[in-house]
Short mmCIF file of C-alpha atoms in Angstrom, two decimals:
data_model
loop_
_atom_site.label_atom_id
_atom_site.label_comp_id
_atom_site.label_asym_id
_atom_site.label_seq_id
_atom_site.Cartn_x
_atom_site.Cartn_y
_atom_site.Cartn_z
CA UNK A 1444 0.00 0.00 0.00
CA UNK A 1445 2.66 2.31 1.06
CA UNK A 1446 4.89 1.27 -2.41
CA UNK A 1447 1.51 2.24 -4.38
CA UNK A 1448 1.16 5.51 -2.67
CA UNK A 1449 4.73 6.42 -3.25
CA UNK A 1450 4.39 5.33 -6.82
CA UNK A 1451 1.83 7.49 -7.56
CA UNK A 1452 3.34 11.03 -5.50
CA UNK A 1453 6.43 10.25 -7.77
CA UNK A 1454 4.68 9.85 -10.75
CA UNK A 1455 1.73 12.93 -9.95
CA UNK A 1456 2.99 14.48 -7.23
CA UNK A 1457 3.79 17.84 -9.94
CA UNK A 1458 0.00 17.78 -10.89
CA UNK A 1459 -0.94 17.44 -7.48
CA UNK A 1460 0.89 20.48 -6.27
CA UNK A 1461 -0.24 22.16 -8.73
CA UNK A 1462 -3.66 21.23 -7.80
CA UNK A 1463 -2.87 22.42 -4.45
CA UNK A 1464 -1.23 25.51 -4.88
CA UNK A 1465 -3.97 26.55 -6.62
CA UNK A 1466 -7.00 25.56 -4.57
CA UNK A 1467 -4.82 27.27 -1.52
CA UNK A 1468 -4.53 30.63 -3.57
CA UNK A 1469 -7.98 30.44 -4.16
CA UNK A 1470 -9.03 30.29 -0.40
CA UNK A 1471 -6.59 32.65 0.25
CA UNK A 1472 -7.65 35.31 -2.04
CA UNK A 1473 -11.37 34.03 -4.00
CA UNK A 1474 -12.23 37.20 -5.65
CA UNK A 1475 -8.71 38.02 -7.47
CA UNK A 1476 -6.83 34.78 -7.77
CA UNK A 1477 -10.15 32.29 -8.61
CA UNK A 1478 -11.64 34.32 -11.61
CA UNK A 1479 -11.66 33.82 -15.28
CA UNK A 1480 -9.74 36.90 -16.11
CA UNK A 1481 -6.97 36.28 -14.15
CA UNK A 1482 -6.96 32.69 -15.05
CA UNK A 1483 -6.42 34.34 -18.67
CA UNK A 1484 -3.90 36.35 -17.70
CA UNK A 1485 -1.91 33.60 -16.13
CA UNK A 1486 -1.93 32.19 -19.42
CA UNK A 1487 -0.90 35.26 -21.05
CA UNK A 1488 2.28 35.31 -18.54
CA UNK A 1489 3.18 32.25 -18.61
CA UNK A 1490 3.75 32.55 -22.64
CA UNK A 1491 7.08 33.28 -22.41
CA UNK A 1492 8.13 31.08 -19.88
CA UNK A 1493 7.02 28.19 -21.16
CA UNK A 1494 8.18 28.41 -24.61
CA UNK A 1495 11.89 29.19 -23.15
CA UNK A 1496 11.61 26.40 -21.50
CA UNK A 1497 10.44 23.88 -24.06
CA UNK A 1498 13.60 24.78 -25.59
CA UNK A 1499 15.51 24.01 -22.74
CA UNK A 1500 13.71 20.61 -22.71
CA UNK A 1501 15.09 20.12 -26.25
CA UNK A 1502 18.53 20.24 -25.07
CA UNK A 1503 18.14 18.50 -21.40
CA UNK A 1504 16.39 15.95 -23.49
CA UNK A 1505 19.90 14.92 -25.30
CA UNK A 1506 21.80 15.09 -21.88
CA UNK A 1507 22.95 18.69 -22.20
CA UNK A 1508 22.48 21.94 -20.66
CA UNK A 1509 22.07 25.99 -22.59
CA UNK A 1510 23.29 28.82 -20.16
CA UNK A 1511 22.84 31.20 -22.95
CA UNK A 1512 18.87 31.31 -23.27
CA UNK A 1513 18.50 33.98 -20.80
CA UNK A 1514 21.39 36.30 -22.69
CA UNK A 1515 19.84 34.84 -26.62
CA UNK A 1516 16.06 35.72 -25.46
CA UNK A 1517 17.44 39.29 -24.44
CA UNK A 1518 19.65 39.65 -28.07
CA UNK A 1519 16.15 38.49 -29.81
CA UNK A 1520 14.00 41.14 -28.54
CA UNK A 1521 16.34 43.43 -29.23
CA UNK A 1522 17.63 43.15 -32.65
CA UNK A 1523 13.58 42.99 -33.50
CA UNK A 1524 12.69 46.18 -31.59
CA UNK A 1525 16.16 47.70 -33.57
CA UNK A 1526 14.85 47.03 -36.96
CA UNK A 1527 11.25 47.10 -36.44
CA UNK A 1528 11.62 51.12 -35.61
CA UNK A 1529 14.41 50.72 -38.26
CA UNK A 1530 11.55 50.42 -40.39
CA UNK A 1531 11.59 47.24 -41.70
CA UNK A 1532 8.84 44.79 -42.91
CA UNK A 1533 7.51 42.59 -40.03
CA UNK A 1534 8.19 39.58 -41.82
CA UNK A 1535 12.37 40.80 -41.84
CA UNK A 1536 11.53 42.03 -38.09
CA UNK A 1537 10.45 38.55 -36.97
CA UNK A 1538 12.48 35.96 -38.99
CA UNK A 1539 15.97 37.62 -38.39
CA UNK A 1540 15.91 37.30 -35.13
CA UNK A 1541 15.26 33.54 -35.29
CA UNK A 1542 18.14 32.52 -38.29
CA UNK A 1543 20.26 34.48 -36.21
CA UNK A 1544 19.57 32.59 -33.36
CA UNK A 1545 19.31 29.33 -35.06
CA UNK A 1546 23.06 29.76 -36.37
CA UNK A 1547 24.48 30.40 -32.47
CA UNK A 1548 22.44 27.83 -31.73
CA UNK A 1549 23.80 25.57 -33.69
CA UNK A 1550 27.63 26.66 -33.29
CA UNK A 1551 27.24 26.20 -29.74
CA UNK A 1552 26.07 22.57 -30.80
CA UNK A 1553 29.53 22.19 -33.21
CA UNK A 1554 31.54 23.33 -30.47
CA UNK A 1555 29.97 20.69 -27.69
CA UNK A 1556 30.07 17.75 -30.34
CA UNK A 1557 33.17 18.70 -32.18
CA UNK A 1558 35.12 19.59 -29.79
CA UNK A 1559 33.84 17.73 -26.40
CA UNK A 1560 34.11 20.75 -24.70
CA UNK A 1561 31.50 20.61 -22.03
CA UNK A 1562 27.91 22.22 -22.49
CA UNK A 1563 27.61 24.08 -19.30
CA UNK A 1564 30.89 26.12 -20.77
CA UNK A 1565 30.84 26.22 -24.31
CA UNK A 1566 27.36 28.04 -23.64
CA UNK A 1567 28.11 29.97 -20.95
CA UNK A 1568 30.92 31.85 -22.83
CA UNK A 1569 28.27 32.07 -25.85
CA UNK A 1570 25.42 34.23 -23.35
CA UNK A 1571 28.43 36.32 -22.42
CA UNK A 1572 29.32 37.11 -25.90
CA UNK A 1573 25.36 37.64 -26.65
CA UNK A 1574 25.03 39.79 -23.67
CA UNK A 1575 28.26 41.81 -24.53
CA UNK A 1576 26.96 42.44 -28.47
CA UNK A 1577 23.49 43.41 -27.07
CA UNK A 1578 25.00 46.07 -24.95
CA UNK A 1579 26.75 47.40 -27.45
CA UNK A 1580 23.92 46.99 -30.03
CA UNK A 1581 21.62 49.20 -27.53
CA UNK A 1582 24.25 51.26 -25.89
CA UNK A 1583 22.73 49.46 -22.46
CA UNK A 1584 20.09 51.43 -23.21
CA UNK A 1585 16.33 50.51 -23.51
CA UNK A 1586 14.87 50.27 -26.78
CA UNK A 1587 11.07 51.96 -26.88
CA UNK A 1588 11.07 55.25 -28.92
CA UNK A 1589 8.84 55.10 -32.14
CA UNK A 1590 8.23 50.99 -31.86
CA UNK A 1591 5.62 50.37 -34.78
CA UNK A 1592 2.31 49.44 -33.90
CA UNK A 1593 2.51 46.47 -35.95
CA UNK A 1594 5.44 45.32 -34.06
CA UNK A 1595 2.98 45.30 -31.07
CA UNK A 1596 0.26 43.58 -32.38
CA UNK A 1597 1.13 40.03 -31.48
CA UNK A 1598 2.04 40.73 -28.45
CA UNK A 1599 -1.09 42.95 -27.41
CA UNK A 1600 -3.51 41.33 -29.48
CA UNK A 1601 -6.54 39.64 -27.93
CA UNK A 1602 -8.69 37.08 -30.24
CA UNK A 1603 -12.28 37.24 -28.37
CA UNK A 1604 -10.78 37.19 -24.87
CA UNK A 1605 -7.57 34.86 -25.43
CA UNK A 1606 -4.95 36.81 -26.35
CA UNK A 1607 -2.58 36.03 -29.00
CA UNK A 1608 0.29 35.02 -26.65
CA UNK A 1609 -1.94 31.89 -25.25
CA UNK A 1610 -2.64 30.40 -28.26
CA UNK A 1611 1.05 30.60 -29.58
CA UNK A 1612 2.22 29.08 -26.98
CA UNK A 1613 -0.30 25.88 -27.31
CA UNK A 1614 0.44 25.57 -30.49
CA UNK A 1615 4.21 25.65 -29.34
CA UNK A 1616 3.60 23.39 -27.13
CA UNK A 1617 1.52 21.01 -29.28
CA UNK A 1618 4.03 21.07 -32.32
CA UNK A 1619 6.71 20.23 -29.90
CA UNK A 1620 5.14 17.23 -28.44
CA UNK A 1621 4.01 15.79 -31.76
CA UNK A 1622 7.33 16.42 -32.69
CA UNK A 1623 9.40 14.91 -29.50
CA UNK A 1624 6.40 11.62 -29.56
CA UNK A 1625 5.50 11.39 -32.87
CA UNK A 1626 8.51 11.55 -35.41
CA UNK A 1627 11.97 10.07 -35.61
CA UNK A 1628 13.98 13.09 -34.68
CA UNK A 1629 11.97 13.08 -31.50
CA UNK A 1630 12.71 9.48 -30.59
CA UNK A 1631 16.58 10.26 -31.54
CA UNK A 1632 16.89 13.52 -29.53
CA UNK A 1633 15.28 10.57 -26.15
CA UNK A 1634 17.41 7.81 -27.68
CA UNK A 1635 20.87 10.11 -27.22
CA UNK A 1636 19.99 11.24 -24.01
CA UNK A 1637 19.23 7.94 -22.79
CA UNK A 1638 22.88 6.12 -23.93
CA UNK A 1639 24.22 8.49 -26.40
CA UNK A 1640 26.89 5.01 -26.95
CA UNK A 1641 24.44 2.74 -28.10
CA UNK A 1642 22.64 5.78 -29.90
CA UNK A 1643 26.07 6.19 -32.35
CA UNK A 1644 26.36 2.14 -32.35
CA UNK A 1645 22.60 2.02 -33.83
CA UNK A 1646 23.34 4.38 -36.70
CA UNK A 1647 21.87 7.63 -35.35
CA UNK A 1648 23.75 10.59 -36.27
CA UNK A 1649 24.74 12.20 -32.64
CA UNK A 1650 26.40 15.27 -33.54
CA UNK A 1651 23.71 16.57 -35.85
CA UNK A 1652 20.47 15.70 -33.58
CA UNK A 1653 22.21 17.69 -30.80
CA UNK A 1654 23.40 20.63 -32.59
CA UNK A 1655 19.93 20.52 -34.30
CA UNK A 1656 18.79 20.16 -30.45
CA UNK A 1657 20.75 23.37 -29.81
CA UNK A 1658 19.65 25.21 -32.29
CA UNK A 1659 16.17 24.90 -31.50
CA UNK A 1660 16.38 25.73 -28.11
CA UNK A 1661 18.14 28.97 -29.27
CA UNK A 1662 15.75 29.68 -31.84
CA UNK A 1663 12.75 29.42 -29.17
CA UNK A 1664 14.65 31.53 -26.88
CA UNK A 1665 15.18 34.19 -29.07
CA UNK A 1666 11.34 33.99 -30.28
CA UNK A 1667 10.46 34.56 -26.39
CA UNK A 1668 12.33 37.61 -26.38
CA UNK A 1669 10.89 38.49 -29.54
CA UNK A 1670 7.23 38.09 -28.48
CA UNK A 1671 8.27 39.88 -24.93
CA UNK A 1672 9.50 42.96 -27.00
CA UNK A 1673 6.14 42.74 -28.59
CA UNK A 1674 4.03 42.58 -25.36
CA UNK A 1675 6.41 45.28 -23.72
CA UNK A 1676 6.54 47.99 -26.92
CA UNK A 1677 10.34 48.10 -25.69
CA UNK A 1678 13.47 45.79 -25.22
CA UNK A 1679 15.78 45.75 -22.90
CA UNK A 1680 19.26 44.40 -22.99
CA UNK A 1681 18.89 42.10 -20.05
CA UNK A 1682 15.11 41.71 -20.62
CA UNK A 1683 15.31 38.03 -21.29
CA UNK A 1684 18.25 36.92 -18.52
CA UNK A 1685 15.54 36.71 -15.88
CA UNK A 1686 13.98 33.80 -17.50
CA UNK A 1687 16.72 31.59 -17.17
CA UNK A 1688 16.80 30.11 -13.88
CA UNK A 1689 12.80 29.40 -14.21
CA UNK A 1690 13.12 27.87 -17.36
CA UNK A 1691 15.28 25.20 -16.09
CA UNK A 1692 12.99 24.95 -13.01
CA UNK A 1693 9.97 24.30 -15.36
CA UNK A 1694 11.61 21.79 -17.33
CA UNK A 1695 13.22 20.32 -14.16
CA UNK A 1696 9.83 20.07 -12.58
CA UNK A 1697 8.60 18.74 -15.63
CA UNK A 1698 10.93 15.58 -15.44
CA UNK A 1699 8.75 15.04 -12.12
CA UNK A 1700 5.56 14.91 -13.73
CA UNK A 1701 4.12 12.54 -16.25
CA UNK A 1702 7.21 10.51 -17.37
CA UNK A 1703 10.17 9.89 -14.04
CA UNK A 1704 13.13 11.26 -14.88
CA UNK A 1705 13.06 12.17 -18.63
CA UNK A 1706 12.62 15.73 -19.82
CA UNK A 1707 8.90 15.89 -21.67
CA UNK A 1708 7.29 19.08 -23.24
CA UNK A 1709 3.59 18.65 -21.06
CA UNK A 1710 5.55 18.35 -18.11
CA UNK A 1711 7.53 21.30 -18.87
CA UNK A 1712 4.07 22.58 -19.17
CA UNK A 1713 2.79 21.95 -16.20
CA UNK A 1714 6.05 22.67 -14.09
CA UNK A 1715 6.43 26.38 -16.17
CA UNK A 1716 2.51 26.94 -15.01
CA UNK A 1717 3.59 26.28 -11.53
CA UNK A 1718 6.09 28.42 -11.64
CA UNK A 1719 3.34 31.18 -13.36
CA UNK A 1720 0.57 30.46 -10.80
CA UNK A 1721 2.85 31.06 -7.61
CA UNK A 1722 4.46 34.14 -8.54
CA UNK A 1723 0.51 35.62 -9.98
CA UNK A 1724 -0.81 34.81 -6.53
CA UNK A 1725 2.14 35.61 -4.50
CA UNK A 1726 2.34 39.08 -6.18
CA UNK A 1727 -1.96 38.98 -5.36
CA UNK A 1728 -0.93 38.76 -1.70
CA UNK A 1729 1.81 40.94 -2.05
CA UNK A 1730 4.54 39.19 -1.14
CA UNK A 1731 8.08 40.67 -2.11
CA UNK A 1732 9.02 39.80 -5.53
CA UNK A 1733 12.69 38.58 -3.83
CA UNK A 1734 10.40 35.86 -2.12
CA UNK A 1735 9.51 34.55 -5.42
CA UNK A 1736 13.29 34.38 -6.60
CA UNK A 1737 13.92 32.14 -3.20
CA UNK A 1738 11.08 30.39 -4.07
CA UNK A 1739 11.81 29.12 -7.75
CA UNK A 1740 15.44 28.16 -6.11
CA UNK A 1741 13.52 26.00 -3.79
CA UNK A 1742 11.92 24.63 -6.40
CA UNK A 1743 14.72 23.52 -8.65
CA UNK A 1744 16.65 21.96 -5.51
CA UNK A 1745 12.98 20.36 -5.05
CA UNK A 1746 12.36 19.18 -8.80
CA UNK A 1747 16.13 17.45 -8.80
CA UNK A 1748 15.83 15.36 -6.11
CA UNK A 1749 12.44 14.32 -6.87
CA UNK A 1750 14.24 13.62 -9.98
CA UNK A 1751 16.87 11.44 -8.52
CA UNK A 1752 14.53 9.18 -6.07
CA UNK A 1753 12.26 8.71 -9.63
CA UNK A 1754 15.44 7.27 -10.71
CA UNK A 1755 16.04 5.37 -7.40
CA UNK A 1756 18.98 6.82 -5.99
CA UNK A 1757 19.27 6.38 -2.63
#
């Protein structure tokens, strides 16, 4: 009986905090934390979160780690703001941003795979260079004067009462999961984080899935800082470096939910709309925003040894 209860808090214990954390927000504060709206709104900022960290999953799903999201989501928004009030069509404004970052991306893969120089490193040194070339780029100054109103629109845009944000990052979310379940890349990106060994002896081409792995998870970070820009109507040069640390706690948490131990994009889900939920009713109850930092470091500690009794170290 006990085995079969412990079974089932490692395997839903995510979901069920989640459960609880919001039923206890809702007793604690009914009228502004349990409401439609601000269930929208959680939705709406939680966008950019959890498609950060779906990239992240990419990459923790072949065994390796990106320090530069948080610097690459920051370079994104900016170089769209910069050529958006540059002038430029919207189609150059988006798409630049993203083939930029899906180059880096990819280097950072070459240098990891080529060179077996260690992940946590080789991207490291690549959000310092980002956040170096944004400075300059901006003159560590914030980019807002004469931002397009076009440039705003998907950011600010509601359809009916969902805005725009919500449904981009479902369908995110969605392609990713069809993508990581559903088609051989997927299956290759698990296989090499699983026994990247027996991955090369079976034929799969290891160096390419992870640098492709990389440059995704660049690519998605820039588009976060991207869509940010858009919601803001400004960039900042550090605007995206917050989002590190609870990108990797989503996708951390995530390995606790659903499936033990192995990165997944609904768990990522669920563990970046955790991470959403307690900082919108922690700021309802105003409780210092440097709580919620402590908090998401709780968290991560939390999520990894969850992680490692799923696993069954003792």
């Amino acid at each position: 009986m006990q085995t079969d209860a412990f079974r089932i808090i490692r395997t839903y214990g995510t979901v069920i905090a989640a459960i609880l954390i919001i039923i206890g927000f809702s007793v604690l504060s009914p009228d502004s934390f349990a409401s439609i709206d601000n269930a929208i709104n959680i939705t709406r900022q939680i966008s950019f979160l959890v498609i950060i960290a779906i990239g992240a999953t990419l990459v923790m799903a072949v065994g390796e780690f990106d320090l530069s999201v948080g610097a690459m989501a920051s370079m994104g928004g900016v170089v769209a703001a910069k050529l958006a009030v540059a002038g430029y069509p919207m189609a150059v404004v988006f798409l630049v941003p993203l083939i930029a970052a899906l180059i880096i991306g990819y280097i950072n893969g070459w240098v990891v795979t080529r060179f077996r120089v260690l992940s946590f490193i080789t991207t490291l040194a690549m959000g310092t260079i980002l956040g170096g070339f944004t400075f300059w780029l901006t003159g560590g100054a914030t980019v807002f004067e004469n931002i397009p109103d076009a440039f705003r629109y998907i950011g600010q845009t509601e359809w009916g009462s969902i805005p725009l944000l919500s449904i981009i990052m479902i369908l995110i979310a969605l392609l990713f999961w069809y993508i990581m379940t559903h088609t051989p890349f997927g299956r290759k990106l698990y296989a090499i984080g699983g026994n990247e060994s027996a991955s090369q002896i079976a034929g799969v081409n290891v160096k390419w899935n992870k640098n492709a792995a990389f440059a995704l998870c660049s690519m998605l970070a820039a588009l976060t800082g991207v869509l940010m820009a858009s919601r803001l109507g400004s960039a900042h040069p550090t605007g995206g470096n917050g989002l590190f640390l609870p990108s990797y706690a989503a996708a951390f948490l995530g390995m606790t939910a659903f499936k033990e131990g192995v990165p997944n994009i609904w768990g990522t889900f669920v563990g970046a709309a955790i991470i959403g939920i307690l900082a919108n009713g922690l700021t309802i109850l105003e409780v210092p925003s440097f709580m919620q930092d402590v908090i998401t470091g709780i968290i991560v500690i939390a999520a990894v040894i969850l992680q490692r009794l799923g696993r069954g170290v003792r």
